[in-house]
Amino acid sequence: MRRKLLTLTVLTATLAVGTHAQDNRWPSFLDRSQRPDGVLYLPAPPDTLGTTFASDLVWHQWGRQQRADSLRAAQARDEASLSLGPLCRWLSGVLGKQLSEAATPATAHLISCVVTDACGATSRAKRHYQRKRPFLLFGDGTLIPADEPSHHTPSYPSSHAASGWALALVLAELCPDRQEALLKWGYDYGESRIIAGFHYRTDVEAGRLAGSAVVARLHADAGFRQQLEKSKHELDDIH
């Protein structure tokens, strides 16, 4: 009984990111009703008897093979976090500008809100489809065993892929001179979830669609547009 209660608590806490827009722990621009509902526009995850799932299996094996590359494995392990500190660190390297909550508060707030809204844009589809993660289905483990207990949550779509791709799109708008590097980072961020063993390729592809959808919706929000302008001025001042 205690184990069941612990599992339920972890599931609830994980899905809370992006589902409680008014919670100060998860700053956001959109509330739940404003985020695109993936159940209504994303395809259902593939049936295990279909050819698309067979492709997912091939990509799952590809991800496991990538772990032999120590640098790529280290990147996938490092990119398991959706916390502000690591995101600022990685994006500082991509942009060539030092980002942090202290040095660039407007951009840090923008990043935090975009991640919350991107995660929230995947939560309804996750709850609806309840797709089991590959390491749970196959019992073959992940690159990050310590993270496995907190990932007995639905797999489709990938909230990491949605967040990485959404951030890449937003920051490419702010820093067009770095757009290719940002888009590559956002793409690779999603691939890291396949390599780490927490997602299928179709999870990641759907996550990227969710990220694009939420960025389109964010541009209709006045608060987002104002914060985008603040961040642009802030980043332009960094040479």
Tab-separated table of C-alpha atoms in Angstrom, residues 1-9:
chain	number	residue	atom	x	y	z
A	1	MET	CA	0.000	0.000	0.000
A	2	ARG	CA	2.784	2.412	0.882
A	3	ARG	CA	4.492	1.666	-2.424
A	4	LYS	CA	1.288	2.386	-4.344
A	5	LEU	CA	0.865	5.681	-2.526
A	6	LEU	CA	4.470	6.646	-3.295
A	7	THR	CA	3.986	5.845	-6.987
A	8	LEU	CA	0.812	7.927	-7.101
A	9	THR	CA	2.583	10.833	-5.405
